[in-house]
mmCIF file of C-alpha atoms and ligand atoms in Angstrom:
data_model
loop_
_atom_site.group_PDB
_atom_site.id
_atom_site.type_symbol
_atom_site.label_atom_id
_atom_site.label_comp_id
_atom_site.label_asym_id
_atom_site.label_seq_id
_atom_site.Cartn_x
_atom_site.Cartn_y
_atom_site.Cartn_z
ATOM 1 C CA MET A 8 -47.343 132.223 60.150
ATOM 2 C CA SER A 9 -48.439 135.359 61.964
ATOM 3 C CA LEU A 10 -47.936 138.722 60.267
ATOM 4 C CA ASP A 11 -44.734 140.532 61.339
ATOM 5 C CA LEU A 12 -46.058 143.736 62.940
ATOM 6 C CA LYS A 13 -42.675 145.411 63.436
ATOM 7 C CA GLY A 14 -42.873 148.980 62.167
ATOM 8 C CA LYS A 15 -46.572 148.671 61.263
ATOM 9 C CA GLY A 16 -49.065 151.425 62.149
ATOM 10 C CA ILE A 17 -51.514 151.256 65.042
ATOM 11 C CA ASN A 18 -54.519 150.424 62.846
ATOM 12 C CA THR A 19 -52.707 147.462 61.315
ATOM 13 C CA ARG A 20 -51.467 146.301 64.706
ATOM 14 C CA VAL A 21 -54.887 146.489 66.382
ATOM 15 C CA THR A 22 -56.370 144.560 63.459
ATOM 16 C CA HIS A 23 -53.777 141.770 63.359
ATOM 17 C CA ALA A 24 -52.084 141.638 66.804
ATOM 18 C CA GLY A 25 -52.099 138.145 68.258
ATOM 19 C CA GLU A 26 -53.405 136.727 65.006
ATOM 20 C CA ASN A 27 -52.505 133.096 65.024
ATOM 21 C CA PRO A 28 -54.313 131.129 62.362
ATOM 22 C CA ASP A 29 -55.769 127.833 63.524
ATOM 23 C CA SER A 30 -53.433 125.154 62.199
ATOM 24 C CA VAL A 31 -56.168 122.482 62.183
ATOM 25 C CA HIS A 32 -58.937 124.101 60.100
ATOM 26 C CA GLY A 33 -57.486 127.528 59.263
ATOM 27 C CA SER A 34 -60.228 129.492 61.022
ATOM 28 C CA VAL A 35 -59.473 133.219 60.804
ATOM 29 C CA SER A 36 -61.090 134.008 64.145
ATOM 30 C CA VAL A 37 -59.333 132.342 67.081
ATOM 31 C CA PRO A 38 -61.262 129.253 68.276
ATOM 32 C CA ILE A 39 -62.800 129.335 71.750
ATOM 33 C CA TYR A 40 -60.984 126.608 73.658
ATOM 34 C CA GLN A 41 -63.841 126.141 76.104
ATOM 35 C CA THR A 42 -62.116 123.615 78.298
ATOM 36 C CA SER A 43 -61.061 123.690 81.918
ATOM 37 C CA THR A 44 -58.235 121.196 81.479
ATOM 38 C CA PHE A 45 -55.879 119.719 78.838
ATOM 39 C CA LYS A 46 -55.010 116.062 78.239
ATOM 40 C CA PHE A 47 -51.330 115.041 78.389
ATOM 41 C CA ARG A 48 -49.802 112.691 75.768
ATOM 42 C CA ASP A 49 -48.375 110.443 78.491
ATOM 43 C CA ALA A 50 -47.122 110.584 82.079
ATOM 44 C CA ASP A 51 -43.735 112.044 81.157
ATOM 45 C CA HIS A 52 -45.328 114.774 79.056
ATOM 46 C CA GLY A 53 -47.593 115.725 81.972
ATOM 47 C CA ALA A 54 -44.666 115.913 84.372
ATOM 48 C CA GLN A 55 -42.597 117.953 81.896
ATOM 49 C CA CYS A 56 -45.421 120.461 81.384
ATOM 50 C CA PHE A 57 -45.406 121.034 85.140
ATOM 51 C CA THR A 58 -41.620 121.515 85.367
ATOM 52 C CA GLY A 59 -41.632 123.735 82.284
ATOM 53 C CA GLU A 60 -39.304 121.457 80.276
ATOM 54 C CA GLU A 61 -42.125 121.181 77.715
ATOM 55 C CA GLN A 62 -44.398 124.030 76.687
ATOM 56 C CA GLY A 63 -47.944 122.785 77.007
ATOM 57 C CA TYR A 64 -51.294 123.778 78.399
ATOM 58 C CA ILE A 65 -52.236 122.219 81.743
ATOM 59 C CA TYR A 66 -55.328 123.849 83.194
ATOM 60 C CA THR A 67 -57.244 126.988 82.179
ATOM 61 C CA ARG A 68 -56.547 128.926 85.405
ATOM 62 C CA VAL A 69 -52.859 128.585 84.491
ATOM 63 C CA GLY A 70 -53.179 129.210 80.756
ATOM 64 C CA ASN A 71 -55.453 128.669 77.744
ATOM 65 C CA PRO A 72 -54.874 129.307 74.001
ATOM 66 C CA THR A 73 -57.847 131.668 73.562
ATOM 67 C CA ILE A 74 -56.866 133.698 76.627
ATOM 68 C CA ASN A 75 -53.230 133.765 75.509
ATOM 69 C CA THR A 76 -54.213 135.081 72.090
ATOM 70 C CA PHE A 77 -55.928 138.057 73.701
ATOM 71 C CA GLU A 78 -52.970 138.593 76.052
ATOM 72 C CA GLU A 79 -50.488 138.586 73.167
ATOM 73 C CA ALA A 80 -52.610 141.007 71.161
ATOM 74 C CA VAL A 81 -52.939 143.593 73.922
ATOM 75 C CA THR A 82 -49.243 143.249 74.828
ATOM 76 C CA GLU A 83 -48.373 144.124 71.234
ATOM 77 C CA LEU A 84 -50.431 147.323 71.520
ATOM 78 C CA GLU A 85 -48.826 148.373 74.831
ATOM 79 C CA HIS A 86 -45.275 147.439 73.729
ATOM 80 C CA GLY A 87 -44.778 145.220 76.778
ATOM 81 C CA PHE A 88 -43.071 141.918 77.583
ATOM 82 C CA ALA A 89 -46.281 139.971 78.288
ATOM 83 C CA GLY A 90 -49.851 140.368 79.469
ATOM 84 C CA ILE A 91 -52.110 138.644 81.968
ATOM 85 C CA ALA A 92 -55.867 138.772 81.446
ATOM 86 C CA THR A 93 -58.027 138.971 84.567
ATOM 87 C CA SER A 94 -61.681 138.377 85.357
ATOM 88 C CA THR A 95 -62.353 142.115 85.940
ATOM 89 C CA GLY A 96 -60.434 145.372 86.091
ATOM 90 C CA MET A 97 -60.541 145.196 89.905
ATOM 91 C CA ALA A 98 -58.938 141.726 89.780
ATOM 92 C CA ALA A 99 -56.060 143.367 87.891
ATOM 93 C CA VAL A 100 -55.768 146.164 90.481
ATOM 94 C CA THR A 101 -55.887 143.887 93.526
ATOM 95 C CA SER A 102 -53.495 141.348 91.971
ATOM 96 C CA ILE A 103 -50.899 144.102 91.558
ATOM 97 C CA TYR A 104 -51.435 145.275 95.148
ATOM 98 C CA MET A 105 -51.131 141.669 96.362
ATOM 99 C CA THR A 106 -47.945 141.032 94.407
ATOM 100 C CA TYR A 107 -45.958 143.989 95.676
ATOM 101 C CA LEU A 108 -47.445 145.031 99.030
ATOM 102 C CA GLY A 109 -47.558 143.435 102.467
ATOM 103 C CA ALA A 110 -47.496 144.288 106.161
ATOM 104 C CA GLY A 111 -45.260 147.310 106.762
ATOM 105 C CA LEU A 112 -45.005 148.178 103.042
ATOM 106 C CA HIS A 113 -46.424 151.355 101.529
ATOM 107 C CA MET A 114 -47.969 152.616 98.306
ATOM 108 C CA VAL A 115 -48.549 156.108 96.974
ATOM 109 C CA GLY A 116 -51.612 156.519 94.746
ATOM 110 C CA THR A 117 -53.547 159.167 92.808
ATOM 111 C CA ASP A 118 -56.241 160.597 95.080
ATOM 112 C CA ALA A 119 -58.921 160.653 92.365
ATOM 113 C CA VAL A 120 -58.602 157.065 91.160
ATOM 114 C CA TYR A 121 -61.640 154.927 90.358
ATOM 115 C CA GLY A 122 -63.426 154.665 93.739
ATOM 116 C CA SER A 123 -62.871 150.939 94.326
ATOM 117 C CA SER A 124 -59.138 151.081 93.489
ATOM 118 C CA ARG A 125 -58.787 153.429 96.455
ATOM 119 C CA MET A 126 -61.363 151.885 98.795
ATOM 120 C CA VAL A 127 -60.038 148.336 98.465
ATOM 121 C CA MET A 128 -56.707 149.672 99.762
ATOM 122 C CA GLU A 129 -58.209 151.827 102.531
ATOM 123 C CA ASN A 130 -60.752 149.226 103.712
ATOM 124 C CA GLU A 131 -59.269 145.807 102.935
ATOM 125 C CA PHE A 132 -55.495 145.870 102.365
ATOM 126 C CA SER A 133 -55.068 148.138 105.418
ATOM 127 C CA ARG A 134 -56.438 145.219 107.528
ATOM 128 C CA PHE A 135 -53.299 143.302 106.563
ATOM 129 C CA GLY A 136 -50.964 146.130 107.610
ATOM 130 C CA VAL A 137 -50.429 147.732 104.172
ATOM 131 C CA GLU A 138 -49.790 151.482 104.374
ATOM 132 C CA HIS A 139 -51.009 153.997 101.780
ATOM 133 C CA SER A 140 -50.978 157.690 100.864
ATOM 134 C CA PHE A 141 -53.423 158.959 98.227
ATOM 135 C CA VAL A 142 -52.255 162.355 96.978
ATOM 136 C CA ASP A 143 -52.806 164.710 94.050
ATOM 137 C CA THR A 144 -50.253 163.142 91.706
ATOM 138 C CA ALA A 145 -50.701 166.018 89.238
ATOM 139 C CA ASP A 146 -48.490 167.871 91.746
ATOM 140 C CA LEU A 147 -45.066 166.206 91.569
ATOM 141 C CA ASP A 148 -43.916 167.841 94.819
ATOM 142 C CA LYS A 149 -46.764 166.069 96.598
ATOM 143 C CA VAL A 150 -45.693 162.766 95.018
ATOM 144 C CA ARG A 151 -42.063 163.266 96.098
ATOM 145 C CA SER A 152 -42.972 164.123 99.666
ATOM 146 C CA ALA A 153 -45.339 161.112 99.961
ATOM 147 C CA MET A 154 -42.603 158.614 99.019
ATOM 148 C CA ARG A 155 -41.074 156.726 101.961
ATOM 149 C CA SER A 156 -38.260 154.212 102.381
ATOM 150 C CA ASN A 157 -40.873 151.405 102.484
ATOM 151 C CA THR A 158 -42.798 152.604 99.375
ATOM 152 C CA LYS A 159 -42.988 149.776 96.835
ATOM 153 C CA LEU A 160 -45.578 151.109 94.389
ATOM 154 C CA LEU A 161 -46.436 154.446 92.869
ATOM 155 C CA TYR A 162 -49.910 153.846 91.412
ATOM 156 C CA ILE A 163 -51.346 156.483 89.095
ATOM 157 C CA GLU A 164 -54.412 156.919 86.953
ATOM 158 C CA THR A 165 -54.149 159.477 84.140
ATOM 159 C CA PRO A 166 -56.506 160.984 83.126
ATOM 160 C CA ALA A 167 -57.990 160.364 86.562
ATOM 161 C CA ASN A 168 -61.529 159.104 87.047
ATOM 162 C CA PRO A 169 -63.540 161.396 87.142
ATOM 163 C CA THR A 170 -61.587 164.645 87.575
ATOM 164 C CA ILE A 171 -59.761 164.295 84.196
ATOM 165 C CA LYS A 172 -56.638 165.590 85.950
ATOM 166 C CA LEU A 173 -53.421 164.374 84.350
ATOM 167 C CA THR A 174 -50.261 162.983 85.929
ATOM 168 C CA ASP A 175 -46.842 163.222 84.284
ATOM 169 C CA ILE A 176 -45.962 159.570 83.650
ATOM 170 C CA ALA A 177 -42.266 160.042 82.769
ATOM 171 C CA ALA A 178 -41.650 162.246 85.821
ATOM 172 C CA CYS A 179 -43.420 159.742 88.098
ATOM 173 C CA ALA A 180 -41.313 156.904 86.664
ATOM 174 C CA ASP A 181 -38.178 158.822 87.699
ATOM 175 C CA ILE A 182 -39.536 159.498 91.181
ATOM 176 C CA ALA A 183 -40.587 155.861 91.682
ATOM 177 C CA HIS A 184 -37.255 154.486 90.479
ATOM 178 C CA GLU A 185 -35.212 156.922 92.622
ATOM 179 C CA HIS A 186 -37.023 155.393 95.598
ATOM 180 C CA GLY A 187 -36.654 151.777 94.505
ATOM 181 C CA ALA A 188 -40.400 151.544 93.765
ATOM 182 C CA LEU A 189 -42.302 150.517 90.624
ATOM 183 C CA LEU A 190 -44.596 152.776 88.632
ATOM 184 C CA VAL A 191 -48.017 151.295 87.836
ATOM 185 C CA VAL A 192 -50.355 153.165 85.450
ATOM 186 C CA ASP A 193 -54.075 152.506 85.088
ATOM 187 C CA ASN A 194 -54.430 153.323 81.370
ATOM 188 C CA THR A 195 -58.166 152.551 81.135
ATOM 189 C CA PHE A 196 -59.275 156.058 80.129
ATOM 190 C CA MET A 197 -56.833 156.269 77.212
ATOM 191 C CA SER A 198 -56.730 152.672 75.922
ATOM 192 C CA PRO A 199 -53.487 151.515 74.265
ATOM 193 C CA ILE A 200 -54.378 153.607 71.222
ATOM 194 C CA LEU A 201 -53.887 156.973 72.924
ATOM 195 C CA GLN A 202 -51.236 156.443 75.574
ATOM 196 C CA ASN A 203 -48.474 153.879 76.095
ATOM 197 C CA PRO A 204 -47.146 154.233 79.665
ATOM 198 C CA LEU A 205 -44.463 151.511 79.327
ATOM 199 C CA GLU A 206 -42.819 153.610 76.616
ATOM 200 C CA LEU A 207 -42.810 156.588 79.006
ATOM 201 C CA GLY A 208 -40.981 154.697 81.769
ATOM 202 C CA ALA A 209 -43.757 152.860 83.644
ATOM 203 C CA ASP A 210 -43.119 149.274 84.790
ATOM 204 C CA ILE A 211 -46.680 147.934 84.749
ATOM 205 C CA VAL A 212 -49.810 149.054 82.928
ATOM 206 C CA LEU A 213 -53.350 147.869 83.552
ATOM 207 C CA HIS A 214 -56.744 148.291 81.949
ATOM 208 C CA SER A 215 -60.294 147.660 82.890
ATOM 209 C CA ILE A 216 -61.102 146.115 79.511
ATOM 210 C CA THR A 217 -64.749 146.389 80.448
ATOM 211 C CA LYS A 218 -64.261 149.864 78.941
ATOM 212 C CA TYR A 219 -62.618 150.871 75.640
ATOM 213 C CA ILE A 220 -60.807 147.623 74.808
ATOM 214 C CA ASN A 221 -63.978 145.535 74.767
ATOM 215 C CA GLY A 222 -66.024 148.582 73.854
ATOM 216 C CA HIS A 223 -69.492 147.027 73.647
ATOM 217 C CA THR A 224 -70.759 147.292 77.238
ATOM 218 C CA ASP A 225 -71.398 143.553 77.398
ATOM 219 C CA VAL A 226 -68.326 142.021 79.095
ATOM 220 C CA VAL A 227 -66.242 142.776 82.212
ATOM 221 C CA GLY A 228 -62.538 142.057 82.302
ATOM 222 C CA GLY A 229 -59.071 143.368 83.029
ATOM 223 C CA VAL A 230 -55.519 143.026 81.831
ATOM 224 C CA ILE A 231 -52.032 143.706 83.198
ATOM 225 C CA ILE A 232 -49.042 144.226 80.881
ATOM 226 C CA THR A 233 -45.507 144.294 82.251
ATOM 227 C CA LYS A 234 -42.308 145.698 80.848
ATOM 228 C CA THR A 235 -40.101 142.844 82.056
ATOM 229 C CA GLU A 236 -40.215 139.079 82.393
ATOM 230 C CA ASP A 237 -39.503 139.332 86.143
ATOM 231 C CA GLU A 238 -42.598 141.428 86.837
ATOM 232 C CA PHE A 239 -44.681 139.214 84.544
ATOM 233 C CA THR A 240 -43.633 136.066 86.450
ATOM 234 C CA ARG A 241 -44.261 137.614 89.865
ATOM 235 C CA ILE A 242 -47.758 138.819 89.003
ATOM 236 C CA LYS A 243 -48.690 135.711 86.989
ATOM 237 C CA ASN A 244 -47.810 133.473 89.951
ATOM 238 C CA VAL A 245 -50.068 135.514 92.234
ATOM 239 C CA ILE A 246 -52.957 135.410 89.763
ATOM 240 C CA ILE A 247 -52.603 131.672 89.139
ATOM 241 C CA SER A 248 -52.776 130.976 92.851
ATOM 242 C CA THR A 249 -55.453 133.511 93.773
ATOM 243 C CA GLY A 250 -57.611 132.696 90.750
ATOM 244 C CA GLY A 251 -58.561 136.045 89.228
ATOM 245 C CA THR A 252 -58.065 134.714 85.691
ATOM 246 C CA MET A 253 -60.231 135.444 82.669
ATOM 247 C CA ASP A 254 -62.161 132.660 80.970
ATOM 248 C CA PRO A 255 -61.891 131.559 77.318
ATOM 249 C CA HIS A 256 -65.269 132.797 76.117
ATOM 250 C CA GLN A 257 -64.731 136.158 77.798
ATOM 251 C CA SER A 258 -61.314 136.418 76.072
ATOM 252 C CA TRP A 259 -62.811 135.666 72.674
ATOM 253 C CA LEU A 260 -65.443 138.385 73.154
ATOM 254 C CA VAL A 261 -62.957 141.046 74.255
ATOM 255 C CA LEU A 262 -60.612 140.188 71.404
ATOM 256 C CA ARG A 263 -63.525 140.587 68.987
ATOM 257 C CA GLY A 264 -64.349 143.968 70.558
ATOM 258 C CA MET A 265 -60.720 145.067 70.440
ATOM 259 C CA ARG A 266 -60.422 144.702 66.675
ATOM 260 C CA THR A 267 -62.417 147.932 66.195
ATOM 261 C CA LEU A 268 -60.752 149.824 69.062
ATOM 262 C CA SER A 269 -58.956 152.443 66.976
ATOM 263 C CA LEU A 270 -62.064 153.184 64.868
ATOM 264 C CA ARG A 271 -64.208 153.641 67.962
ATOM 265 C CA VAL A 272 -61.598 155.745 69.767
ATOM 266 C CA ASP A 273 -61.150 158.053 66.737
ATOM 267 C CA ARG A 274 -64.862 158.699 66.348
ATOM 268 C CA ALA A 275 -65.610 159.083 70.061
ATOM 269 C CA GLN A 276 -62.784 161.530 70.692
ATOM 270 C CA ALA A 277 -63.710 163.660 67.667
ATOM 271 C CA ASN A 278 -67.233 163.847 69.136
ATOM 272 C CA ALA A 279 -65.867 164.626 72.622
ATOM 273 C CA GLN A 280 -63.769 167.554 71.374
ATOM 274 C CA LYS A 281 -66.848 169.169 69.782
ATOM 275 C CA LEU A 282 -69.044 168.517 72.825
ATOM 276 C CA ALA A 283 -66.420 169.929 75.216
ATOM 277 C CA GLU A 284 -66.095 173.084 73.093
ATOM 278 C CA PHE A 285 -69.894 173.432 73.042
ATOM 279 C CA LEU A 286 -70.179 173.001 76.818
ATOM 280 C CA GLU A 287 -67.353 175.451 77.493
ATOM 281 C CA THR A 288 -69.233 178.346 75.927
ATOM 282 C CA HIS A 289 -72.688 177.369 77.187
ATOM 283 C CA PRO A 290 -74.185 179.885 79.661
ATOM 284 C CA LYS A 291 -75.671 177.121 81.878
ATOM 285 C CA ILE A 292 -72.258 175.473 82.446
ATOM 286 C CA ASP A 293 -69.920 176.453 85.307
ATOM 287 C CA TRP A 294 -66.786 174.624 84.153
ATOM 288 C CA VAL A 295 -65.679 171.828 81.793
ATOM 289 C CA ARG A 296 -62.630 169.588 82.082
ATOM 290 C CA TYR A 297 -61.386 167.937 78.865
ATOM 291 C CA PRO A 298 -57.692 167.530 77.956
ATOM 292 C CA GLY A 299 -58.308 168.731 74.394
ATOM 293 C CA LEU A 300 -59.441 172.172 75.596
ATOM 294 C CA LYS A 301 -56.768 174.875 75.855
ATOM 295 C CA SER A 302 -58.398 175.773 79.188
ATOM 296 C CA HIS A 303 -57.394 172.383 80.655
ATOM 297 C CA PRO A 304 -54.635 173.302 83.136
ATOM 298 C CA GLN A 305 -52.450 170.490 81.794
ATOM 299 C CA HIS A 306 -53.188 170.843 78.078
ATOM 300 C CA ASP A 307 -49.418 170.953 77.343
ATOM 301 C CA LEU A 308 -48.801 167.722 79.267
ATOM 302 C CA ALA A 309 -51.699 166.139 77.350
ATOM 303 C CA LYS A 310 -50.046 167.068 74.050
ATOM 304 C CA ARG A 311 -46.750 165.634 75.275
ATOM 305 C CA GLN A 312 -47.756 162.256 76.686
ATOM 306 C CA MET A 313 -51.069 161.425 74.981
ATOM 307 C CA LYS A 314 -51.685 160.649 71.303
ATOM 308 C CA GLY A 315 -55.207 162.071 71.513
ATOM 309 C CA TYR A 316 -57.461 163.537 74.160
ATOM 310 C CA GLY A 317 -59.913 160.676 74.654
ATOM 311 C CA SER A 318 -63.651 160.828 75.102
ATOM 312 C CA MET A 319 -64.219 161.454 78.812
ATOM 313 C CA ILE A 320 -65.548 164.868 79.856
ATOM 314 C CA SER A 321 -66.335 166.207 83.319
ATOM 315 C CA PHE A 322 -68.397 169.315 83.840
ATOM 316 C CA GLU A 323 -70.555 171.101 86.360
ATOM 317 C CA VAL A 324 -73.897 172.673 85.538
ATOM 318 C CA LYS A 325 -74.820 176.038 87.078
ATOM 319 C CA GLY A 326 -76.885 175.286 90.144
ATOM 320 C CA GLY A 327 -74.600 172.407 91.204
ATOM 321 C CA VAL A 328 -76.264 169.101 92.090
ATOM 322 C CA ALA A 329 -79.791 170.326 91.257
ATOM 323 C CA GLY A 330 -78.724 171.629 87.834
ATOM 324 C CA GLY A 331 -76.761 168.451 87.125
ATOM 325 C CA LYS A 332 -79.797 166.288 87.957
ATOM 326 C CA VAL A 333 -81.895 168.136 85.387
ATOM 327 C CA VAL A 334 -79.354 167.253 82.706
ATOM 328 C CA LEU A 335 -78.981 163.626 83.908
ATOM 329 C CA ASN A 336 -82.749 163.167 83.882
ATOM 330 C CA HIS A 337 -83.455 164.841 80.542
ATOM 331 C CA VAL A 338 -80.744 163.805 78.110
ATOM 332 C CA LYS A 339 -82.185 161.219 75.740
ATOM 333 C CA ILE A 340 -79.145 159.796 73.943
ATOM 334 C CA PRO A 341 -76.542 159.312 76.708
ATOM 335 C CA GLN A 342 -77.904 156.636 79.023
ATOM 336 C CA LEU A 343 -77.851 157.269 82.763
ATOM 337 C CA ALA A 344 -75.450 154.501 83.731
ATOM 338 C CA VAL A 345 -71.991 154.001 85.205
ATOM 339 C CA SER A 346 -69.097 152.591 83.145
ATOM 340 C CA LEU A 347 -67.575 154.141 80.040
ATOM 341 C CA GLY A 348 -65.652 153.300 76.897
ATOM 342 C CA GLY A 349 -68.495 151.554 75.062
ATOM 343 C CA TYR A 350 -69.771 152.555 71.625
ATOM 344 C CA GLU A 351 -72.645 154.400 73.274
ATOM 345 C CA SER A 352 -72.639 157.598 75.336
ATOM 346 C CA LEU A 353 -73.204 157.221 79.086
ATOM 347 C CA ILE A 354 -73.675 159.895 81.733
ATOM 348 C CA GLN A 355 -73.431 159.593 85.518
ATOM 349 C CA HIS A 356 -72.968 161.475 88.805
ATOM 350 C CA PRO A 357 -69.736 160.297 90.529
ATOM 351 C CA ALA A 358 -70.453 161.734 94.022
ATOM 352 C CA SER A 359 -73.590 159.570 94.353
ATOM 353 C CA MET A 360 -72.564 156.696 92.059
ATOM 354 C CA THR A 361 -69.023 155.493 91.121
ATOM 355 C CA HIS A 362 -67.321 157.382 93.970
ATOM 356 C CA HIS A 363 -70.102 157.279 96.592
ATOM 357 C CA ASN A 364 -68.048 154.985 98.866
ATOM 358 C CA ILE A 365 -65.257 157.546 99.322
ATOM 359 C CA PRO A 366 -65.827 159.612 102.495
ATOM 360 C CA ASP A 367 -67.044 163.125 101.566
ATOM 361 C CA ASP A 368 -63.965 164.943 102.916
ATOM 362 C CA GLU A 369 -61.592 162.678 100.924
ATOM 363 C CA ARG A 370 -63.755 162.931 97.797
ATOM 364 C CA LEU A 371 -63.907 166.740 97.921
ATOM 365 C CA ALA A 372 -60.171 166.978 98.648
ATOM 366 C CA ALA A 373 -59.570 164.861 95.536
ATOM 367 C CA GLY A 374 -61.500 167.400 93.430
ATOM 368 C CA ILE A 375 -64.665 165.312 92.953
ATOM 369 C CA SER A 376 -67.194 168.038 93.693
ATOM 370 C CA ASP A 377 -70.837 167.359 94.585
ATOM 371 C CA GLY A 378 -72.048 168.724 91.241
ATOM 372 C CA LEU A 379 -69.509 167.019 88.940
ATOM 373 C CA VAL A 380 -71.180 165.219 86.022
ATOM 374 C CA ARG A 381 -69.173 162.664 84.025
ATOM 375 C CA LEU A 382 -69.951 162.151 80.344
ATOM 376 C CA ALA A 383 -68.488 159.180 78.486
ATOM 377 C CA VAL A 384 -68.881 160.131 74.843
ATOM 378 C CA GLY A 385 -69.815 157.449 72.325
ATOM 379 C CA THR A 386 -69.741 157.043 68.561
ATOM 380 C CA GLU A 387 -73.144 158.538 67.704
ATOM 381 C CA ASP A 388 -73.533 161.468 65.264
ATOM 382 C CA VAL A 389 -72.177 164.536 67.015
ATOM 383 C CA GLU A 390 -75.025 166.772 65.754
ATOM 384 C CA ASP A 391 -77.502 164.522 67.580
ATOM 385 C CA LEU A 392 -75.466 164.605 70.802
ATOM 386 C CA LEU A 393 -75.126 168.408 70.632
ATOM 387 C CA ALA A 394 -78.851 168.891 70.074
ATOM 388 C CA ASP A 395 -79.665 166.514 72.913
ATOM 389 C CA LEU A 396 -77.408 168.297 75.415
ATOM 390 C CA GLU A 397 -78.775 171.648 74.267
ATOM 391 C CA GLN A 398 -82.400 170.607 74.934
ATOM 392 C CA ALA A 399 -81.498 169.193 78.379
ATOM 393 C CA LEU A 400 -79.530 172.313 79.372
ATOM 394 C CA ALA A 401 -82.422 174.531 78.254
ATOM 395 C CA LEU A 402 -84.480 172.938 81.046
ATOM 396 C CA VAL A 403 -81.980 173.916 83.794
HETATM 397 N N1 LCS B 515 -59.872 151.352 86.621
HETATM 398 C C1 LCS B 515 -60.646 152.336 86.132
HETATM 399 C C2 LCS B 515 -60.007 153.602 85.642
HETATM 400 C C3 LCS B 515 -62.024 152.186 86.098
HETATM 401 O O1 LCS B 515 -62.758 153.186 85.600
HETATM 402 C C4 LCS B 515 -62.613 150.982 86.599
HETATM 403 C C5 LCS B 515 -64.089 150.783 86.620
HETATM 404 C C6 LCS B 515 -61.779 149.973 87.091
HETATM 405 C C7 LCS B 515 -60.415 150.192 87.084
HETATM 406 C C8 LCS B 515 -62.322 148.667 87.585
HETATM 407 O O2 LCS B 515 -62.666 147.880 86.499
HETATM 408 P P1 LCS B 515 -63.852 146.747 86.497
HETATM 409 O O3 LCS B 515 -63.549 145.811 87.600
HETATM 410 O O4 LCS B 515 -65.131 147.470 86.712
HETATM 411 O O5 LCS B 515 -63.710 146.139 85.150
HETATM 412 N N2 LCS B 515 -64.793 151.981 86.410
HETATM 413 C C9 LCS B 515 -66.073 152.141 86.443
HETATM 414 C C10 LCS B 515 -66.688 153.396 86.259
HETATM 415 O O6 LCS B 515 -66.099 154.473 86.135
HETATM 416 N N3 LCS B 515 -68.002 153.238 86.250
HETATM 417 O O7 LCS B 515 -68.346 151.943 86.475
HETATM 418 C C11 LCS B 515 -67.144 151.148 86.653
#
């Protein structure tokens, strides 16, 4: 019997969600069902599994017990109907685009989304006649005026990568629904610990679990969680036929990583708050963007829709790109690498790295300046991180 998690706190739910003791040997950790296919009892059983008259596993692209355990666990944390694990975060993004968009249909998206979430639409889906408008979704008037009669998706990322601008999820849900569209939220930067978009009116939430959910910088993956059975079935059918599914070993690893999610998030965001406050008063820093700072233009929205401020900071060093490079090249603890959400601190330069494929005019219009440095704060001792940044900034 699994533990009833109704009414339990987030730390209990992240520890026990999806827990389903092995009925054969009682293993506490879910077994890795490393199999591509499943044997039927007899011909009738096989046929009934295909029609759905019998519940049973058929083939791992369609479903697998280890993968399902991870999906159930993350669905519990996002308060959804069901989840679908995908091979990468981008497989989650493109599967949603594929499910709801087609020739002559339109989406509205946040202008400063993760670079590939925008470029796959502008470069690939546009070849199939899909229309798009990427706008500053922090400005609700811009969202309203971008919506058209053929808009099927409003796709937002909040906080956005890497500008740390916020979008009002509840207000966007109203706008999407008034136009007969669905609201999709990329919740990667917050993880299910700090923000639950389905509870704020969104229809679909996705994560690159490469980041906080796995948290150990050793696995890529994605997940989609829907509010309703209808949306789950539509997306699941697309993923089964296009093949962007996760594999059993990958699912076991991300579930293992996820068990410590709330501990990691708590420590990393406590560190991030102190680092952001330190950077804000540092004479070598031009500006800092972190939702936990009162100077963040949407600090009130952060308090309203987020349960914490996360551990992503953007800032610009005096002297722009040249100043930023000095910091990137001289910090010793944060590693110079893309990605985020692992236990360790990482630092990178979006204009030349994660967002290099966005044309300069679009990138600058989206607020991703040439000198913007992105710091993903980890779980190290904050005194060590502060001292490290201080010594690197002294060299600017
Ligand atoms: N959504 C967000 C917000 C992301 O940051 C990323 C990857 C993705 C989706 C795609 O997920 P993936 O396929 O990589 O699992 N973001 C990256 C970043 O900021 N640095 O490296 C990858």
